[in-house]
Amino acid sequence: MRSHIKFVAIVNILYSALGLLGAASVLVGGIFGGLMSGGVISFLAVTATSVVAACVLGAFSLFGMIAGFGLLSHQQWARYVTIVVSAFRLFQLPLGTAFGAYSLWVLFNDETRDIFNAAS
């Protein structure tokens, strides 16, 4: 089960890095889209929406990345954070769903609980 935990941690770090890149793209795209709209009101609306979307995506990605590093050292808090992040990833079709379900399977396994409880 240790190899599954390590795999979940590494994929979580990589998937979260892509999420941070996506958040930056949403932010930059929203700002440029707002500039191209031509009006002040539409610029503010598009920019505000992209800032909120980028912050939400970036926050989940940042939590996932930090939790991935915590999983590598078998930190109990990282298991809980990864469970929450994985539950939200179930809604990201198709790769997020597959990875989220696999992560939840690994992290709710009895052997995994024993590994994390022994490390505490």
PDB file of C-alpha atoms in Angstrom:
ATOM      1  CA  MET A   1       0.000   0.000   0.000  1.00  0.00           C
ATOM      2  CA  ARG A   2       2.994   2.302   0.499  1.00  0.00           C
ATOM      3  CA  SER A   3       3.586   2.334  -3.257  1.00  0.00           C
ATOM      4  CA  HIS A   4      -0.055   3.374  -3.807  1.00  0.00           C
ATOM      5  CA  ILE A   5       0.341   6.214  -1.292  1.00  0.00           C
ATOM      6  CA  LYS A   6       3.518   7.377  -3.028  1.00  0.00           C
ATOM      7  CA  PHE A   7       1.800   7.218  -6.428  1.00  0.00           C
ATOM      8  CA  VAL A   8      -1.166   9.238  -5.132  1.00  0.00           C
ATOM      9  CA  ALA A   9       1.228  11.827  -3.679  1.00  0.00           C
ATOM     10  CA  ILE A  10       3.249  12.230  -6.866  1.00  0.00           C
ATOM     11  CA  VAL A  11       0.230  12.392  -9.157  1.00  0.00           C
ATOM     12  CA  ASN A  12      -1.425  14.819  -6.730  1.00  0.00           C
ATOM     13  CA  ILE A  13       1.601  17.114  -6.934  1.00  0.00           C
ATOM     14  CA  LEU A  14       1.704  16.955 -10.742  1.00  0.00           C
ATOM     15  CA  TYR A  15      -2.065  17.345 -11.166  1.00  0.00           C
ATOM     16  CA  SER A  16      -2.032  20.295  -8.774  1.00  0.00           C
ATOM     17  CA  ALA A  17       0.833  21.914 -10.681  1.00  0.00           C
ATOM     18  CA  LEU A  18      -1.304  21.712 -13.824  1.00  0.00           C
ATOM     19  CA  GLY A  19      -4.181  23.227 -11.840  1.00  0.00           C
ATOM     20  CA  LEU A  20      -2.007  26.171 -10.812  1.00  0.00           C
ATOM     21  CA  LEU A  21      -1.018  26.643 -14.440  1.00  0.00           C
ATOM     22  CA  GLY A  22      -4.705  26.538 -15.377  1.00  0.00           C
ATOM     23  CA  ALA A  23      -5.537  29.115 -12.709  1.00  0.00           C
ATOM     24  CA  ALA A  24      -2.898  31.453 -14.104  1.00  0.00           C
ATOM     25  CA  SER A  25      -4.281  30.931 -17.607  1.00  0.00           C
ATOM     26  CA  VAL A  26      -7.827  31.723 -16.453  1.00  0.00           C
ATOM     27  CA  LEU A  27      -6.608  34.898 -14.781  1.00  0.00           C
ATOM     28  CA  VAL A  28      -4.579  36.132 -17.753  1.00  0.00           C
ATOM     29  CA  GLY A  29      -7.263  35.112 -20.245  1.00  0.00           C
ATOM     30  CA  GLY A  30      -9.949  36.871 -18.226  1.00  0.00           C
ATOM     31  CA  ILE A  31      -7.979  40.072 -18.010  1.00  0.00           C
ATOM     32  CA  PHE A  32      -7.221  40.099 -21.740  1.00  0.00           C
ATOM     33  CA  GLY A  33     -10.814  39.113 -22.534  1.00  0.00           C
ATOM     34  CA  GLY A  34     -12.042  41.990 -20.411  1.00  0.00           C
ATOM     35  CA  LEU A  35      -9.715  44.393 -22.194  1.00  0.00           C
ATOM     36  CA  MET A  36     -10.964  43.212 -25.564  1.00  0.00           C
ATOM     37  CA  SER A  37     -14.627  43.652 -24.576  1.00  0.00           C
ATOM     38  CA  GLY A  38     -14.391  47.401 -25.052  1.00  0.00           C
ATOM     39  CA  GLY A  39     -16.519  48.602 -22.141  1.00  0.00           C
ATOM     40  CA  VAL A  40     -15.615  49.483 -18.588  1.00  0.00           C
ATOM     41  CA  ILE A  41     -18.509  47.542 -17.038  1.00  0.00           C
ATOM     42  CA  SER A  42     -17.809  44.422 -19.077  1.00  0.00           C
ATOM     43  CA  PHE A  43     -14.089  44.706 -18.309  1.00  0.00           C
ATOM     44  CA  LEU A  44     -14.806  44.826 -14.587  1.00  0.00           C
ATOM     45  CA  ALA A  45     -17.311  41.961 -14.751  1.00  0.00           C
ATOM     46  CA  VAL A  46     -15.084  39.658 -16.812  1.00  0.00           C
ATOM     47  CA  THR A  47     -11.988  40.483 -14.779  1.00  0.00           C
ATOM     48  CA  ALA A  48     -13.757  39.977 -11.440  1.00  0.00           C
ATOM     49  CA  THR A  49     -15.195  36.656 -12.597  1.00  0.00           C
ATOM     50  CA  SER A  50     -11.818  35.426 -13.808  1.00  0.00           C
ATOM     51  CA  VAL A  51     -10.128  36.506 -10.568  1.00  0.00           C
ATOM     52  CA  VAL A  52     -12.666  34.567  -8.491  1.00  0.00           C
ATOM     53  CA  ALA A  53     -12.416  31.481 -10.724  1.00  0.00           C
ATOM     54  CA  ALA A  54      -8.611  31.610 -10.708  1.00  0.00           C
ATOM     55  CA  CYS A  55      -8.525  31.978  -6.908  1.00  0.00           C
ATOM     56  CA  VAL A  56     -10.824  28.986  -6.369  1.00  0.00           C
ATOM     57  CA  LEU A  57      -8.923  26.792  -8.820  1.00  0.00           C
ATOM     58  CA  GLY A  58      -5.586  27.987  -7.487  1.00  0.00           C
ATOM     59  CA  ALA A  59      -6.558  27.388  -3.854  1.00  0.00           C
ATOM     60  CA  PHE A  60      -7.627  23.796  -4.491  1.00  0.00           C
ATOM     61  CA  SER A  61      -4.503  23.191  -6.527  1.00  0.00           C
ATOM     62  CA  LEU A  62      -2.262  24.702  -3.862  1.00  0.00           C
ATOM     63  CA  PHE A  63      -3.908  22.607  -1.135  1.00  0.00           C
ATOM     64  CA  GLY A  64      -3.493  19.526  -3.318  1.00  0.00           C
ATOM     65  CA  MET A  65       0.173  20.227  -3.930  1.00  0.00           C
ATOM     66  CA  ILE A  66       0.946  20.855  -0.258  1.00  0.00           C
ATOM     67  CA  ALA A  67      -0.989  17.729   0.700  1.00  0.00           C
ATOM     68  CA  GLY A  68       0.935  15.712  -1.897  1.00  0.00           C
ATOM     69  CA  PHE A  69       4.225  16.673  -0.279  1.00  0.00           C
ATOM     70  CA  GLY A  70       2.730  15.842   3.127  1.00  0.00           C
ATOM     71  CA  LEU A  71       1.639  12.420   1.876  1.00  0.00           C
ATOM     72  CA  LEU A  72       5.206  11.620   0.879  1.00  0.00           C
ATOM     73  CA  SER A  73       6.217  11.928   4.533  1.00  0.00           C
ATOM     74  CA  HIS A  74       3.044  10.193   5.810  1.00  0.00           C
ATOM     75  CA  GLN A  75       1.606  13.223   7.618  1.00  0.00           C
ATOM     76  CA  GLN A  76      -1.880  12.564   9.021  1.00  0.00           C
ATOM     77  CA  TRP A  77      -3.159  16.054   8.131  1.00  0.00           C
ATOM     78  CA  ALA A  78      -2.122  15.497   4.504  1.00  0.00           C
ATOM     79  CA  ARG A  79      -4.330  12.412   4.333  1.00  0.00           C
ATOM     80  CA  TYR A  80      -7.354  14.453   5.422  1.00  0.00           C
ATOM     81  CA  VAL A  81      -6.626  17.324   3.042  1.00  0.00           C
ATOM     82  CA  THR A  82      -6.117  14.902   0.145  1.00  0.00           C
ATOM     83  CA  ILE A  83      -9.444  13.231   0.917  1.00  0.00           C
ATOM     84  CA  VAL A  84     -11.225  16.596   0.653  1.00  0.00           C
ATOM     85  CA  VAL A  85      -9.367  17.594  -2.522  1.00  0.00           C
ATOM     86  CA  SER A  86     -10.011  14.159  -4.058  1.00  0.00           C
ATOM     87  CA  ALA A  87     -13.719  14.440  -3.319  1.00  0.00           C
ATOM     88  CA  PHE A  88     -13.840  17.705  -5.284  1.00  0.00           C
ATOM     89  CA  ARG A  89     -11.781  16.166  -8.087  1.00  0.00           C
ATOM     90  CA  LEU A  90     -14.532  13.616  -8.648  1.00  0.00           C
ATOM     91  CA  PHE A  91     -16.364  16.369 -10.557  1.00  0.00           C
ATOM     92  CA  GLN A  92     -13.479  16.940 -13.011  1.00  0.00           C
ATOM     93  CA  LEU A  93     -14.317  14.564 -15.841  1.00  0.00           C
ATOM     94  CA  PRO A  94     -12.662  12.247 -16.926  1.00  0.00           C
ATOM     95  CA  LEU A  95      -9.148  12.271 -15.421  1.00  0.00           C
ATOM     96  CA  GLY A  96     -10.079  14.008 -12.185  1.00  0.00           C
ATOM     97  CA  THR A  97     -12.864  11.505 -11.573  1.00  0.00           C
ATOM     98  CA  ALA A  98     -10.585   8.527 -12.112  1.00  0.00           C
ATOM     99  CA  PHE A  99      -7.766   9.938 -10.009  1.00  0.00           C
ATOM    100  CA  GLY A 100     -10.116  11.175  -7.289  1.00  0.00           C
ATOM    101  CA  ALA A 101     -11.785   7.768  -6.986  1.00  0.00           C
ATOM    102  CA  TYR A 102      -8.419   5.992  -6.902  1.00  0.00           C
ATOM    103  CA  SER A 103      -7.093   8.420  -4.275  1.00  0.00           C
ATOM    104  CA  LEU A 104     -10.153   7.921  -2.091  1.00  0.00           C
ATOM    105  CA  TRP A 105      -9.809   4.139  -2.416  1.00  0.00           C
ATOM    106  CA  VAL A 106      -6.172   4.314  -1.332  1.00  0.00           C
ATOM    107  CA  LEU A 107      -6.691   6.799   1.512  1.00  0.00           C
ATOM    108  CA  PHE A 108      -9.716   5.030   3.026  1.00  0.00           C
ATOM    109  CA  ASN A 109      -7.983   1.654   2.993  1.00  0.00           C
ATOM    110  CA  ASP A 110      -7.456   0.133   6.461  1.00  0.00           C
ATOM    111  CA  GLU A 111      -3.778  -0.532   5.773  1.00  0.00           C
ATOM    112  CA  THR A 112      -3.291   3.123   4.802  1.00  0.00           C
ATOM    113  CA  ARG A 113      -4.929   4.260   8.041  1.00  0.00           C
ATOM    114  CA  ASP A 114      -2.537   2.022   9.982  1.00  0.00           C
ATOM    115  CA  ILE A 115       0.474   3.446   8.118  1.00  0.00           C
ATOM    116  CA  PHE A 116      -0.549   7.026   8.881  1.00  0.00           C
ATOM    117  CA  ASN A 117      -1.467   6.264  12.512  1.00  0.00           C
ATOM    118  CA  ALA A 118       1.918   4.597  13.053  1.00  0.00           C
ATOM    119  CA  ALA A 119       3.703   7.602  11.580  1.00  0.00           C
ATOM    120  CA  SER A 120       1.957  10.020  13.987  1.00  0.00           C
TER     121      SER A 120
END
